Amino acid sequence: MTFLVRTKRKISGLLKALFKKRTCRIGIYGPPNAGKTTLANRIVRDWVGDAVGPVSEVPHETRRVRRKEDITITGQNGNSITIDIVDTPGVTTKIDYNEFVEYGIDKEEAVKRAREATEGVAEAMHWLREDIDGVVYMLDSTLDPFQQVNIMLVGIIESRKLPVLIVANKNDLPDASPARIKSAFPQHPVIAISGLEGNNVEELYEQMTSYFG
């Protein structure tokens, strides 16, 4: 997104927000290392010039829920929505401290991180039950989407009757397969993007303004 386009949309969104402000909490959920914080940072950077948190190739870098409030997103159609972005830890069925040891982290620190990550998953699930109005569900499009944690978590989101956008992330990689994700979740909109490179994030913003608005 160019500076001029971003500035124009920010001004348009702020003017609309003065007269009709619609705020909802959008949670970014998904398995570890799907690119949740990378996307959260891109959204916040594009619209308010800030960031949510650090990213890393080490699993469970995000071990606590982080929130950034009052982000106004404006689509190309002129629709806008004001949201709180809620970046959540990667949800998984089991967290083993050896996952951290494999990345050169000593055992004591690895055990501490595993405990924090486990607590973070519980916190993320509490938010989902109590405080989330819509979900962006992130998947790494180079991996098999038919994993137990994905089926389980999307099922929980559906049971709460929350609107959910499925994001097939990392579509800039040669082995990415957004089509495989679409086949796994045909009942939901699927947007293929690269949160890191910014590919197709405009389409995601468009979908967010209409889907969560």
mmCIF file of C-alpha atoms in Angstrom:
data_model
loop_
_atom_site.group_PDB
_atom_site.id
_atom_site.type_symbol
_atom_site.label_atom_id
_atom_site.label_comp_id
_atom_site.label_asym_id
_atom_site.label_seq_id
_atom_site.Cartn_x
_atom_site.Cartn_y
_atom_site.Cartn_z
ATOM 1 C CA MET A 1 0.000 0.000 0.000
ATOM 2 C CA THR A 2 1.476 3.327 -1.054
ATOM 3 C CA PHE A 3 1.865 6.210 1.395
ATOM 4 C CA LEU A 4 -0.632 8.433 -0.464
ATOM 5 C CA VAL A 5 -3.273 5.717 -0.699
ATOM 6 C CA ARG A 6 -2.812 4.786 2.943
ATOM 7 C CA THR A 7 -3.028 8.443 4.038
ATOM 8 C CA LYS A 8 -6.159 9.043 1.964
ATOM 9 C CA ARG A 9 -7.839 5.995 3.423
ATOM 10 C CA LYS A 10 -6.848 6.907 6.961
ATOM 11 C CA ILE A 11 -8.423 10.349 6.555
ATOM 12 C CA SER A 12 -11.537 8.846 4.974
ATOM 13 C CA GLY A 13 -11.809 6.270 7.727
ATOM 14 C CA LEU A 14 -11.374 8.845 10.480
ATOM 15 C CA LEU A 15 -14.058 11.089 8.987
ATOM 16 C CA LYS A 16 -16.459 8.179 8.732
ATOM 17 C CA ALA A 17 -15.612 7.116 12.279
ATOM 18 C CA LEU A 18 -16.568 10.558 13.589
ATOM 19 C CA PHE A 19 -20.109 10.061 12.386
ATOM 20 C CA LYS A 20 -20.555 6.327 12.613
ATOM 21 C CA LYS A 21 -18.046 4.382 14.635
ATOM 22 C CA ARG A 22 -18.433 0.627 14.655
ATOM 23 C CA THR A 23 -15.944 -1.059 16.927
ATOM 24 C CA CYS A 24 -15.552 -4.811 17.280
ATOM 25 C CA ARG A 25 -12.855 -7.095 18.594
ATOM 26 C CA ILE A 26 -11.287 -9.226 15.891
ATOM 27 C CA GLY A 27 -9.168 -12.111 17.118
ATOM 28 C CA ILE A 28 -6.349 -13.505 14.987
ATOM 29 C CA TYR A 29 -6.267 -17.226 15.746
ATOM 30 C CA GLY A 30 -4.488 -20.242 14.320
ATOM 31 C CA PRO A 31 -1.715 -22.769 14.977
ATOM 32 C CA PRO A 32 1.838 -21.749 15.934
ATOM 33 C CA ASN A 33 3.994 -20.063 13.276
ATOM 34 C CA ALA A 34 1.094 -19.464 10.882
ATOM 35 C CA GLY A 35 1.986 -15.755 10.729
ATOM 36 C CA LYS A 36 -0.571 -14.295 13.137
ATOM 37 C CA THR A 37 1.656 -11.628 14.673
ATOM 38 C CA THR A 38 3.148 -10.811 11.269
ATOM 39 C CA LEU A 39 -0.363 -10.072 9.984
ATOM 40 C CA ALA A 40 -1.326 -8.164 13.138
ATOM 41 C CA ASN A 41 1.787 -6.015 12.745
ATOM 42 C CA ARG A 42 1.008 -5.358 9.074
ATOM 43 C CA ILE A 43 -2.575 -4.298 9.783
ATOM 44 C CA VAL A 44 -1.544 -1.991 12.609
ATOM 45 C CA ARG A 45 1.448 -0.613 10.660
ATOM 46 C CA ASP A 46 -0.656 0.059 7.549
ATOM 47 C CA TRP A 47 -3.353 1.943 9.410
ATOM 48 C CA VAL A 48 -1.733 3.562 12.453
ATOM 49 C CA GLY A 49 2.009 3.180 11.836
ATOM 50 C CA ASP A 50 2.646 1.029 14.913
ATOM 51 C CA ALA A 51 3.211 -2.656 15.714
ATOM 52 C CA VAL A 52 1.754 -5.303 18.008
ATOM 53 C CA GLY A 53 4.738 -7.467 18.936
ATOM 54 C CA PRO A 54 7.925 -9.272 17.864
ATOM 55 C CA VAL A 55 8.019 -12.231 15.492
ATOM 56 C CA SER A 56 10.404 -15.183 15.345
ATOM 57 C CA GLU A 57 10.906 -18.529 13.644
ATOM 58 C CA VAL A 58 10.855 -20.082 17.126
ATOM 59 C CA PRO A 59 7.378 -21.516 17.850
ATOM 60 C CA HIS A 60 5.212 -19.745 20.435
ATOM 61 C CA GLU A 61 7.022 -16.404 20.256
ATOM 62 C CA THR A 62 3.643 -14.899 21.162
ATOM 63 C CA ARG A 63 2.761 -16.393 24.533
ATOM 64 C CA ARG A 64 0.255 -13.813 25.758
ATOM 65 C CA VAL A 65 -2.751 -12.189 24.131
ATOM 66 C CA ARG A 66 -1.907 -8.726 22.791
ATOM 67 C CA ARG A 67 -4.465 -6.114 21.812
ATOM 68 C CA LYS A 68 -4.258 -2.940 19.733
ATOM 69 C CA GLU A 69 -7.339 -0.735 19.954
ATOM 70 C CA ASP A 70 -9.210 1.567 17.582
ATOM 71 C CA ILE A 71 -7.785 0.560 14.209
ATOM 72 C CA THR A 72 -9.922 2.037 11.434
ATOM 73 C CA ILE A 73 -9.689 0.073 8.181
ATOM 74 C CA THR A 74 -11.148 1.448 4.964
ATOM 75 C CA GLY A 75 -11.724 -0.677 1.876
ATOM 76 C CA GLN A 76 -11.514 0.387 -1.742
ATOM 77 C CA ASN A 77 -15.304 0.558 -1.819
ATOM 78 C CA GLY A 78 -15.209 3.277 0.855
ATOM 79 C CA ASN A 79 -16.617 1.073 3.602
ATOM 80 C CA SER A 80 -14.785 1.358 6.901
ATOM 81 C CA ILE A 81 -14.742 -0.432 10.210
ATOM 82 C CA THR A 82 -13.067 0.371 13.507
ATOM 83 C CA ILE A 83 -11.689 -2.682 15.263
ATOM 84 C CA ASP A 84 -9.555 -3.832 18.148
ATOM 85 C CA ILE A 85 -6.961 -6.298 16.848
ATOM 86 C CA VAL A 86 -6.412 -9.193 19.278
ATOM 87 C CA ASP A 87 -3.243 -11.157 18.495
ATOM 88 C CA THR A 88 -3.316 -14.551 20.183
ATOM 89 C CA PRO A 89 -0.761 -17.289 20.939
ATOM 90 C CA GLY A 90 -0.662 -20.247 18.580
ATOM 91 C CA VAL A 91 -3.265 -22.782 19.626
ATOM 92 C CA THR A 92 -2.137 -26.406 19.744
ATOM 93 C CA THR A 93 -3.163 -29.569 21.558
ATOM 94 C CA LYS A 94 0.240 -30.003 23.240
ATOM 95 C CA ILE A 95 3.233 -27.787 24.016
ATOM 96 C CA ASP A 96 6.527 -29.573 24.698
ATOM 97 C CA TYR A 97 9.554 -27.693 26.020
ATOM 98 C CA ASN A 98 11.689 -29.696 23.564
ATOM 99 C CA GLU A 99 10.197 -27.575 20.776
ATOM 100 C CA PHE A 100 12.236 -24.683 22.184
ATOM 101 C CA VAL A 101 15.342 -26.765 22.918
ATOM 102 C CA GLU A 102 15.508 -27.646 19.214
ATOM 103 C CA TYR A 103 16.113 -23.947 18.517
ATOM 104 C CA GLY A 104 19.085 -23.757 20.892
ATOM 105 C CA ILE A 105 17.215 -22.483 23.956
ATOM 106 C CA ASP A 106 18.487 -23.943 27.246
ATOM 107 C CA LYS A 107 16.240 -26.320 29.159
ATOM 108 C CA GLU A 108 15.323 -23.953 32.017
ATOM 109 C CA GLU A 109 14.238 -21.204 29.632
ATOM 110 C CA ALA A 110 12.514 -23.761 27.397
ATOM 111 C CA VAL A 111 10.434 -25.096 30.309
ATOM 112 C CA LYS A 112 9.510 -21.522 31.267
ATOM 113 C CA ARG A 113 8.439 -20.714 27.702
ATOM 114 C CA ALA A 114 6.405 -23.912 27.447
ATOM 115 C CA ARG A 115 4.563 -23.032 30.653
ATOM 116 C CA GLU A 116 3.896 -19.484 29.442
ATOM 117 C CA ALA A 117 2.704 -20.769 26.066
ATOM 118 C CA THR A 118 0.315 -23.215 27.742
ATOM 119 C CA GLU A 119 -1.118 -20.408 29.867
ATOM 120 C CA GLY A 120 -1.359 -18.257 26.737
ATOM 121 C CA VAL A 121 -3.457 -20.860 24.925
ATOM 122 C CA ALA A 122 -5.870 -20.944 27.873
ATOM 123 C CA GLU A 123 -6.028 -17.139 27.796
ATOM 124 C CA ALA A 124 -6.719 -17.143 24.044
ATOM 125 C CA MET A 125 -9.571 -19.612 24.505
ATOM 126 C CA HIS A 126 -11.046 -17.455 27.276
ATOM 127 C CA TRP A 127 -11.027 -14.469 24.927
ATOM 128 C CA LEU A 128 -12.732 -16.562 22.257
ATOM 129 C CA ARG A 129 -15.513 -17.555 24.654
ATOM 130 C CA GLU A 130 -16.059 -14.121 26.168
ATOM 131 C CA ASP A 131 -14.632 -11.157 24.262
ATOM 132 C CA ILE A 132 -14.254 -11.801 20.525
ATOM 133 C CA ASP A 133 -16.742 -10.550 17.892
ATOM 134 C CA GLY A 134 -15.101 -12.038 14.797
ATOM 135 C CA VAL A 135 -12.117 -14.193 13.847
ATOM 136 C CA VAL A 136 -9.365 -14.097 11.257
ATOM 137 C CA TYR A 137 -8.146 -17.703 11.237
ATOM 138 C CA MET A 138 -4.572 -17.952 9.981
ATOM 139 C CA LEU A 139 -3.161 -21.020 8.270
ATOM 140 C CA ASP A 140 0.224 -21.679 6.718
ATOM 141 C CA SER A 141 -0.743 -22.573 3.145
ATOM 142 C CA THR A 142 2.339 -24.795 2.773
ATOM 143 C CA LEU A 143 1.030 -27.175 5.453
ATOM 144 C CA ASP A 144 -1.840 -29.647 5.684
ATOM 145 C CA PRO A 145 -4.937 -27.764 6.913
ATOM 146 C CA PHE A 146 -6.696 -30.987 7.984
ATOM 147 C CA GLN A 147 -4.983 -31.024 11.375
ATOM 148 C CA GLN A 148 -6.944 -31.808 14.509
ATOM 149 C CA VAL A 149 -6.327 -28.410 16.092
ATOM 150 C CA ASN A 150 -7.697 -26.563 13.039
ATOM 151 C CA ILE A 151 -10.841 -28.668 12.785
ATOM 152 C CA MET A 152 -11.403 -28.344 16.537
ATOM 153 C CA LEU A 153 -10.838 -24.594 16.744
ATOM 154 C CA VAL A 154 -12.881 -23.682 13.674
ATOM 155 C CA GLY A 155 -15.645 -25.880 15.094
ATOM 156 C CA ILE A 156 -15.552 -23.926 18.376
ATOM 157 C CA ILE A 157 -15.698 -20.638 16.468
ATOM 158 C CA GLU A 158 -18.677 -21.893 14.447
ATOM 159 C CA SER A 159 -20.453 -23.041 17.624
ATOM 160 C CA ARG A 160 -20.206 -19.464 18.920
ATOM 161 C CA LYS A 161 -21.707 -18.258 15.627
ATOM 162 C CA LEU A 162 -18.829 -15.847 15.083
ATOM 163 C CA PRO A 163 -18.002 -14.597 11.584
ATOM 164 C CA VAL A 164 -14.686 -16.081 10.482
ATOM 165 C CA LEU A 165 -12.384 -15.305 7.579
ATOM 166 C CA ILE A 166 -9.871 -18.028 6.738
ATOM 167 C CA VAL A 167 -6.494 -16.611 5.672
ATOM 168 C CA ALA A 168 -4.176 -18.828 3.629
ATOM 169 C CA ASN A 169 -0.889 -17.198 4.557
ATOM 170 C CA LYS A 170 2.596 -17.533 3.015
ATOM 171 C CA ASN A 171 1.212 -17.762 -0.521
ATOM 172 C CA ASP A 172 4.496 -16.264 -1.763
ATOM 173 C CA LEU A 173 6.232 -19.609 -1.103
ATOM 174 C CA PRO A 174 6.566 -22.089 -3.997
ATOM 175 C CA ASP A 175 4.813 -24.974 -2.216
ATOM 176 C CA ALA A 176 1.835 -22.907 -1.042
ATOM 177 C CA SER A 177 -1.587 -24.381 -1.752
ATOM 178 C CA PRO A 178 -4.503 -22.065 -0.894
ATOM 179 C CA ALA A 179 -6.777 -24.439 -2.836
ATOM 180 C CA ARG A 180 -6.115 -27.141 -0.256
ATOM 181 C CA ILE A 181 -7.277 -24.770 2.504
ATOM 182 C CA LYS A 182 -10.403 -23.874 0.524
ATOM 183 C CA SER A 183 -11.231 -27.569 0.241
ATOM 184 C CA ALA A 184 -10.810 -27.968 4.008
ATOM 185 C CA PHE A 185 -13.144 -25.086 4.880
ATOM 186 C CA PRO A 186 -15.535 -24.613 1.930
ATOM 187 C CA GLN A 187 -18.174 -23.009 4.134
ATOM 188 C CA HIS A 188 -15.994 -19.941 4.874
ATOM 189 C CA PRO A 189 -14.372 -17.214 2.765
ATOM 190 C CA VAL A 190 -10.680 -17.942 2.143
ATOM 191 C CA ILE A 191 -8.226 -15.171 1.243
ATOM 192 C CA ALA A 192 -4.710 -16.080 0.100
ATOM 193 C CA ILE A 193 -2.085 -13.555 1.217
ATOM 194 C CA SER A 194 1.500 -13.091 2.256
ATOM 195 C CA GLY A 195 1.497 -11.215 5.537
ATOM 196 C CA LEU A 196 5.266 -10.813 5.279
ATOM 197 C CA GLU A 197 5.373 -9.487 1.705
ATOM 198 C CA GLY A 198 1.983 -7.766 1.769
ATOM 199 C CA ASN A 199 0.622 -9.732 -1.196
ATOM 200 C CA ASN A 200 -3.164 -9.389 -1.516
ATOM 201 C CA VAL A 201 -3.676 -7.695 1.876
ATOM 202 C CA GLU A 202 -5.887 -5.146 0.082
ATOM 203 C CA GLU A 203 -8.356 -7.932 -0.626
ATOM 204 C CA LEU A 204 -8.228 -8.963 3.026
ATOM 205 C CA TYR A 205 -8.994 -5.402 4.138
ATOM 206 C CA GLU A 206 -11.912 -5.288 1.691
ATOM 207 C CA GLN A 207 -13.289 -8.536 3.079
ATOM 208 C CA MET A 208 -12.851 -7.382 6.667
ATOM 209 C CA THR A 209 -14.830 -4.156 6.140
ATOM 210 C CA SER A 210 -17.751 -6.018 4.589
ATOM 211 C CA TYR A 211 -17.633 -9.218 6.639
ATOM 212 C CA PHE A 212 -17.130 -7.760 10.110
ATOM 213 C CA GLY A 213 -18.853 -4.428 9.506
#
